[in-house]
Amino acid sequence: MANSTVAAITAVLMLILSTGCKGTPKTDGRERASAEKPGVRLGAFSADSAYNYIAGQVSFGPRVPGSDGHRACRDYIVETLRRHGADSIIVQQATVEAYNGDRLPISNIIAGFNLQSAKRILLAAHWDTRPWADMETSETLRQRPIEGANDGGSGVGVLLEIARNFAAKRPSVGVDLFFIDAEDYGNSDGFGMNADTWCLGSQYWAQNMVPYKADNLPVYGILLDMVGGRNAKFHYEDFSAREATTPTIKVWSEAERLGYADLFPRSVGGAATDDHIVLTRAGIPTTDIIDISNSETTSFPATWHTHNDNLANIDRSVLQAVGETVLNVVYKEKPY
């Protein structure tokens, strides 16, 4: 996961997010009236199961493109999706060049459920891990790749658990799960000036956008990044709030209904260079659920890009909150 910069919280922006605007759902009125009733859990999301999917990824070691762990994890994700009955699994393979000249063999994985549905939702997470621990103080430690239990592993774990739920109860709309590669190989020097060095997998995908065409794009997307850490807070991400208002309102409203308002504050925490920007610019307005204003650090989690990003710092209660919220949003969607 790339950088965070504190964003100004303007009165106009907060008015839009709290009351809705033309062309977007409101947090009360029609959307609230259509809810089955406050607090109802749809599906059977299990934090223990999601944690086990994270542990499965971590067992392969760092998942840096081109490594043995990366190849093993790709196969693990594909096999898990197959076991949970995905209707289609596409592995988009390519070689991309990183900012430092490294040639990276990548695999973007897209699993489709309910292919016959004209209305589709996209759920996404990156599955690669950072090749360097650049937030460590020791030069030796900085050169070693991280385990990425939270940054990479947690979003994938939640998506695989959602796939398990789909095996038991299909949603009413089509859902595509997008496991994005090579998000975390970017240049951390002067973040803002190097935004295009991050998200290499989604940038490659955007060149041809498999399996979509202009007339069958998902109506919106939800990106999950660092969604399992201790002391997490999921504030609005600035770009999401401005450019993907509909899914942002849906997610934060559902979290509030489920009793997770303290984990999903209705205020902007900052801005992140992340895959949601690429997806939104490709025509799929995508909100980013990301721990960008952590209650301990007021920025990214203390484990970010360090060797403490391991299973010991994964919080099952956070996984549960995020997973239930996203699953509820999807199960409440109605076909056209």
CSV table of N, CA, C and O in Angstrom, one decimal, residues 29-97:
chain,number,residue,atom,x,y,z
A,29,GLY,N,-33.9,7.8,4.1
A,29,GLY,CA,-34.8,7.8,2.9
A,29,GLY,C,-34.8,6.5,2.2
A,29,GLY,O,-35.0,5.5,2.8
A,30,ARG,N,-34.7,6.6,0.9
A,30,ARG,CA,-34.9,5.4,0.0
A,30,ARG,C,-34.0,4.2,0.4
A,30,ARG,O,-34.5,3.1,0.5
A,31,GLU,N,-32.7,4.5,0.6
A,31,GLU,CA,-31.8,3.4,0.9
A,31,GLU,C,-32.1,2.8,2.3
A,31,GLU,O,-32.2,1.6,2.4
A,32,ARG,N,-32.3,3.6,3.3
A,32,ARG,CA,-32.6,3.1,4.6
A,32,ARG,C,-33.9,2.3,4.6
A,32,ARG,O,-34.1,1.3,5.3
A,33,ALA,N,-34.9,2.9,3.9
A,33,ALA,CA,-36.2,2.2,3.9
A,33,ALA,C,-36.1,0.8,3.2
A,33,ALA,O,-36.9,-0.1,3.5
A,34,SER,N,-35.2,0.7,2.2
A,34,SER,CA,-35.1,-0.6,1.5
A,34,SER,C,-34.3,-1.6,2.3
A,34,SER,O,-34.3,-2.8,2.0
A,35,ALA,N,-33.7,-1.2,3.4
A,35,ALA,CA,-32.9,-2.2,4.2
A,35,ALA,C,-33.9,-3.1,4.9
A,35,ALA,O,-35.0,-2.7,5.3
A,36,GLU,N,-33.5,-4.4,5.1
A,36,GLU,CA,-34.4,-5.4,5.7
A,36,GLU,C,-34.8,-5.0,7.1
A,36,GLU,O,-36.0,-5.0,7.4
A,37,LYS,N,-33.8,-4.6,7.9
A,37,LYS,CA,-34.1,-3.9,9.2
A,37,LYS,C,-32.7,-3.8,9.8
A,37,LYS,O,-31.8,-4.5,9.5
A,38,PRO,N,-32.5,-2.8,10.6
A,38,PRO,CA,-31.2,-2.5,11.2
A,38,PRO,C,-30.6,-3.7,11.9
A,38,PRO,O,-31.3,-4.4,12.7
A,39,GLY,N,-29.3,-3.9,11.7
A,39,GLY,CA,-28.6,-4.9,12.4
A,39,GLY,C,-28.7,-6.3,11.9
A,39,GLY,O,-28.0,-7.2,12.4
A,40,VAL,N,-29.5,-6.6,10.8
A,40,VAL,CA,-29.6,-7.9,10.3
A,40,VAL,C,-28.3,-8.3,9.6
A,40,VAL,O,-27.8,-7.6,8.7
A,41,ARG,N,-27.8,-9.5,10.0
A,41,ARG,CA,-26.6,-10.0,9.3
A,41,ARG,C,-27.0,-11.0,8.2
A,41,ARG,O,-27.7,-11.9,8.5
A,42,LEU,N,-26.6,-10.7,7.0
A,42,LEU,CA,-26.9,-11.6,5.9
A,42,LEU,C,-25.6,-12.4,5.6
A,42,LEU,O,-24.5,-12.0,5.5
A,43,GLY,N,-25.9,-13.7,5.3
A,43,GLY,CA,-24.7,-14.6,5.1
A,43,GLY,C,-24.2,-15.1,6.5
A,43,GLY,O,-24.8,-14.8,7.5
A,44,ALA,N,-23.0,-15.7,6.4
A,44,ALA,CA,-22.4,-16.3,7.6
A,44,ALA,C,-20.9,-16.0,7.6
A,44,ALA,O,-20.1,-16.9,7.6
A,45,PHE,N,-20.5,-14.7,7.5
A,45,PHE,CA,-19.1,-14.4,7.5
A,45,PHE,C,-18.4,-14.8,8.8
A,45,PHE,O,-18.9,-14.6,9.9
A,46,SER,N,-17.3,-15.5,8.6
A,46,SER,CA,-16.5,-16.0,9.8
A,46,SER,C,-15.1,-15.4,9.8
A,46,SER,O,-14.3,-15.6,8.9
A,47,ALA,N,-14.9,-14.6,10.9
A,47,ALA,CA,-13.5,-14.0,11.0
A,47,ALA,C,-12.5,-15.1,11.2
A,47,ALA,O,-11.3,-15.0,10.7
A,48,ASP,N,-12.8,-16.2,11.8
A,48,ASP,CA,-11.8,-17.3,12.0
A,48,ASP,C,-11.4,-17.9,10.7
A,48,ASP,O,-10.3,-18.2,10.4
A,49,SER,N,-12.4,-18.0,9.8
A,49,SER,CA,-12.2,-18.6,8.5
A,49,SER,C,-11.3,-17.6,7.7
A,49,SER,O,-10.3,-18.0,7.0
A,50,ALA,N,-11.6,-16.3,7.7
A,50,ALA,CA,-10.9,-15.3,7.0
A,50,ALA,C,-9.4,-15.3,7.5
A,50,ALA,O,-8.5,-15.1,6.8
A,51,TYR,N,-9.3,-15.4,8.9
A,51,TYR,CA,-7.9,-15.4,9.5
A,51,TYR,C,-7.1,-16.6,8.9
A,51,TYR,O,-5.9,-16.5,8.6
A,52,ASN,N,-7.8,-17.8,8.8
A,52,ASN,CA,-7.1,-18.9,8.3
A,52,ASN,C,-6.7,-18.8,6.8
A,52,ASN,O,-5.6,-19.3,6.4
A,53,TYR,N,-7.5,-18.0,6.0
A,53,TYR,CA,-7.1,-17.7,4.7
A,53,TYR,C,-5.8,-16.8,4.7
A,53,TYR,O,-5.0,-16.9,3.8
A,54,ILE,N,-5.8,-15.9,5.6
A,54,ILE,CA,-4.6,-15.0,5.7
A,54,ILE,C,-3.4,-15.9,6.1
A,54,ILE,O,-2.3,-15.8,5.5
A,55,ALA,N,-3.6,-16.8,7.1
A,55,ALA,CA,-2.5,-17.7,7.5
A,55,ALA,C,-2.0,-18.6,6.3
A,55,ALA,O,-0.8,-18.8,6.2
A,56,GLY,N,-2.9,-19.0,5.5
A,56,GLY,CA,-2.6,-19.8,4.3
A,56,GLY,C,-1.6,-19.0,3.4
A,56,GLY,O,-0.6,-19.6,2.9
A,57,GLN,N,-1.9,-17.7,3.2
A,57,GLN,CA,-1.0,-16.9,2.4
A,57,GLN,C,0.3,-16.7,3.0
A,57,GLN,O,1.4,-16.8,2.4
A,58,VAL,N,0.3,-16.4,4.3
A,58,VAL,CA,1.6,-16.1,5.0
A,58,VAL,C,2.5,-17.3,5.1
A,58,VAL,O,3.7,-17.2,5.1
A,59,SER,N,1.9,-18.5,5.0
A,59,SER,CA,2.7,-19.7,5.1
A,59,SER,C,3.6,-19.9,3.9
A,59,SER,O,4.6,-20.6,4.0
A,60,PHE,N,3.3,-19.2,2.8
A,60,PHE,CA,4.2,-19.2,1.6
A,60,PHE,C,5.3,-18.2,1.7
A,60,PHE,O,6.2,-18.2,0.8
A,61,GLY,N,5.3,-17.4,2.8
A,61,GLY,CA,6.3,-16.4,2.9
A,61,GLY,C,5.9,-15.1,2.1
A,61,GLY,O,4.8,-15.0,1.7
A,62,PRO,N,6.9,-14.2,1.9
A,62,PRO,CA,6.5,-13.0,1.2
A,62,PRO,C,6.1,-13.4,-0.2
A,62,PRO,O,6.6,-14.3,-0.8
A,63,ARG,N,5.1,-12.6,-0.8
A,63,ARG,CA,4.5,-12.9,-2.1
A,63,ARG,C,5.0,-11.8,-3.1
A,63,ARG,O,4.2,-11.1,-3.7
A,64,VAL,N,6.3,-11.7,-3.2
A,64,VAL,CA,6.8,-10.7,-4.1
A,64,VAL,C,6.8,-11.3,-5.5
A,64,VAL,O,7.2,-12.4,-5.7
A,65,PRO,N,6.3,-10.5,-6.6
A,65,PRO,CA,6.3,-11.1,-7.9
A,65,PRO,C,7.6,-11.7,-8.3
A,65,PRO,O,8.7,-11.1,-8.2
A,66,GLY,N,7.5,-12.9,-8.9
A,66,GLY,CA,8.7,-13.7,-9.3
A,66,GLY,C,9.2,-14.7,-8.3
A,66,GLY,O,10.1,-15.5,-8.6
A,67,SER,N,8.7,-14.6,-7.1
A,67,SER,CA,9.3,-15.5,-6.0
A,67,SER,C,8.5,-16.8,-6.0
A,67,SER,O,7.4,-16.9,-6.5
A,68,ASP,N,9.1,-17.8,-5.3
A,68,ASP,CA,8.4,-19.1,-5.1
A,68,ASP,C,7.1,-18.9,-4.3
A,68,ASP,O,6.1,-19.5,-4.6
A,69,GLY,N,7.1,-18.0,-3.3
A,69,GLY,CA,6.0,-17.8,-2.5
A,69,GLY,C,4.8,-17.1,-3.3
A,69,GLY,O,3.7,-17.4,-3.1
A,70,HIS,N,5.2,-16.3,-4.2
A,70,HIS,CA,4.2,-15.6,-5.1
A,70,HIS,C,3.5,-16.6,-6.0
A,70,HIS,O,2.3,-16.7,-6.1
A,71,ARG,N,4.3,-17.5,-6.6
A,71,ARG,CA,3.7,-18.6,-7.4
A,71,ARG,C,2.8,-19.5,-6.6
A,71,ARG,O,1.7,-19.9,-7.1
A,72,ALA,N,3.2,-19.9,-5.4
A,72,ALA,CA,2.4,-20.8,-4.6
A,72,ALA,C,1.1,-20.1,-4.1
A,72,ALA,O,0.1,-20.8,-4.1
A,73,CYS,N,1.2,-18.9,-3.8
A,73,CYS,CA,0.0,-18.2,-3.4
A,73,CYS,C,-1.0,-18.0,-4.5
A,73,CYS,O,-2.2,-18.1,-4.3
A,74,ARG,N,-0.5,-17.7,-5.7
A,74,ARG,CA,-1.4,-17.6,-6.9
A,74,ARG,C,-2.2,-18.9,-7.0
A,74,ARG,O,-3.4,-18.9,-7.2
A,75,ASP,N,-1.5,-20.0,-7.0
A,75,ASP,CA,-2.2,-21.3,-7.1
A,75,ASP,C,-3.2,-21.5,-6.0
A,75,ASP,O,-4.3,-22.1,-6.2
A,76,TYR,N,-2.8,-21.1,-4.8
A,76,TYR,CA,-3.7,-21.3,-3.6
A,76,TYR,C,-5.0,-20.5,-3.8
A,76,TYR,O,-6.1,-21.0,-3.5
A,77,ILE,N,-4.9,-19.2,-4.2
A,77,ILE,CA,-6.0,-18.4,-4.5
A,77,ILE,C,-6.9,-19.0,-5.5
A,77,ILE,O,-8.2,-19.1,-5.3
A,78,VAL,N,-6.3,-19.4,-6.6
A,78,VAL,CA,-7.1,-20.0,-7.7
A,78,VAL,C,-7.8,-21.3,-7.3
A,78,VAL,O,-9.0,-21.5,-7.5
A,79,GLU,N,-7.1,-22.1,-6.6
A,79,GLU,CA,-7.7,-23.4,-6.1
A,79,GLU,C,-8.8,-23.1,-5.1
A,79,GLU,O,-9.9,-23.8,-5.1
A,80,THR,N,-8.7,-22.2,-4.2
A,80,THR,CA,-9.7,-21.8,-3.2
A,80,THR,C,-10.9,-21.3,-3.9
A,80,THR,O,-12.1,-21.7,-3.6
A,81,LEU,N,-10.8,-20.5,-4.9
A,81,LEU,CA,-11.9,-20.0,-5.7
A,81,LEU,C,-12.6,-21.1,-6.4
A,81,LEU,O,-13.9,-21.1,-6.5
A,82,ARG,N,-11.9,-22.0,-7.0
A,82,ARG,CA,-12.4,-23.1,-7.7
A,82,ARG,C,-13.3,-24.0,-6.7
A,82,ARG,O,-14.4,-24.4,-7.0
A,83,ARG,N,-12.7,-24.2,-5.6
A,83,ARG,CA,-13.4,-25.0,-4.6
A,83,ARG,C,-14.7,-24.4,-4.1
A,83,ARG,O,-15.6,-25.1,-3.8
A,84,HIS,N,-14.7,-23.1,-4.1
A,84,HIS,CA,-15.9,-22.4,-3.7
A,84,HIS,C,-16.9,-22.1,-4.8
A,84,HIS,O,-17.9,-21.3,-4.6
A,85,GLY,N,-16.7,-22.7,-5.9
A,85,GLY,CA,-17.7,-22.7,-7.0
A,85,GLY,C,-17.7,-21.5,-7.9
A,85,GLY,O,-18.8,-21.1,-8.4
A,86,ALA,N,-16.6,-20.8,-8.0
A,86,ALA,CA,-16.6,-19.6,-9.0
A,86,ALA,C,-17.0,-20.1,-10.4
A,86,ALA,O,-16.6,-21.1,-10.8
A,87,ASP,N,-17.9,-19.3,-11.0
A,87,ASP,CA,-18.4,-19.7,-12.4
A,87,ASP,C,-17.3,-19.5,-13.4
A,87,ASP,O,-17.3,-20.2,-14.4
A,88,SER,N,-16.4,-18.6,-13.2
A,88,SER,CA,-15.2,-18.4,-14.1
A,88,SER,C,-14.0,-17.9,-13.3
A,88,SER,O,-14.2,-17.2,-12.3
A,89,ILE,N,-12.9,-18.3,-13.7
A,89,ILE,CA,-11.6,-17.8,-13.1
A,89,ILE,C,-10.7,-17.5,-14.2
A,89,ILE,O,-10.3,-18.3,-15.0
A,90,ILE,N,-10.3,-16.2,-14.3
A,90,ILE,CA,-9.4,-15.7,-15.3
A,90,ILE,C,-8.1,-15.3,-14.6
A,90,ILE,O,-8.1,-14.6,-13.6
A,91,VAL,N,-7.0,-15.9,-15.1
A,91,VAL,CA,-5.6,-15.5,-14.6
A,91,VAL,C,-5.0,-14.7,-15.7
A,91,VAL,O,-4.6,-15.3,-16.8
A,92,GLN,N,-4.9,-13.4,-15.6
A,92,GLN,CA,-4.3,-12.5,-16.6
A,92,GLN,C,-2.8,-12.4,-16.3
A,92,GLN,O,-2.4,-11.7,-15.3
A,93,GLN,N,-2.0,-13.0,-17.1
A,93,GLN,CA,-0.6,-13.0,-16.8
A,93,GLN,C,0.2,-12.0,-17.8
A,93,GLN,O,-0.2,-11.9,-18.9
A,94,ALA,N,1.2,-11.4,-17.2
A,94,ALA,CA,2.0,-10.5,-18.0
A,94,ALA,C,3.3,-10.2,-17.3
A,94,ALA,O,3.5,-10.7,-16.2
A,95,THR,N,4.1,-9.5,-18.0
A,95,THR,CA,5.4,-9.0,-17.3
A,95,THR,C,5.4,-7.5,-17.4
A,95,THR,O,5.1,-6.9,-18.5
A,96,VAL,N,5.5,-6.8,-16.2
A,96,VAL,CA,5.6,-5.4,-16.2
A,96,VAL,C,6.9,-4.9,-15.7
A,96,VAL,O,7.6,-5.7,-15.0
A,97,GLU,N,7.3,-3.7,-16.0
A,97,GLU,CA,8.5,-3.2,-15.5
A,97,GLU,C,8.3,-2.2,-14.4
A,97,GLU,O,7.6,-1.3,-14.4
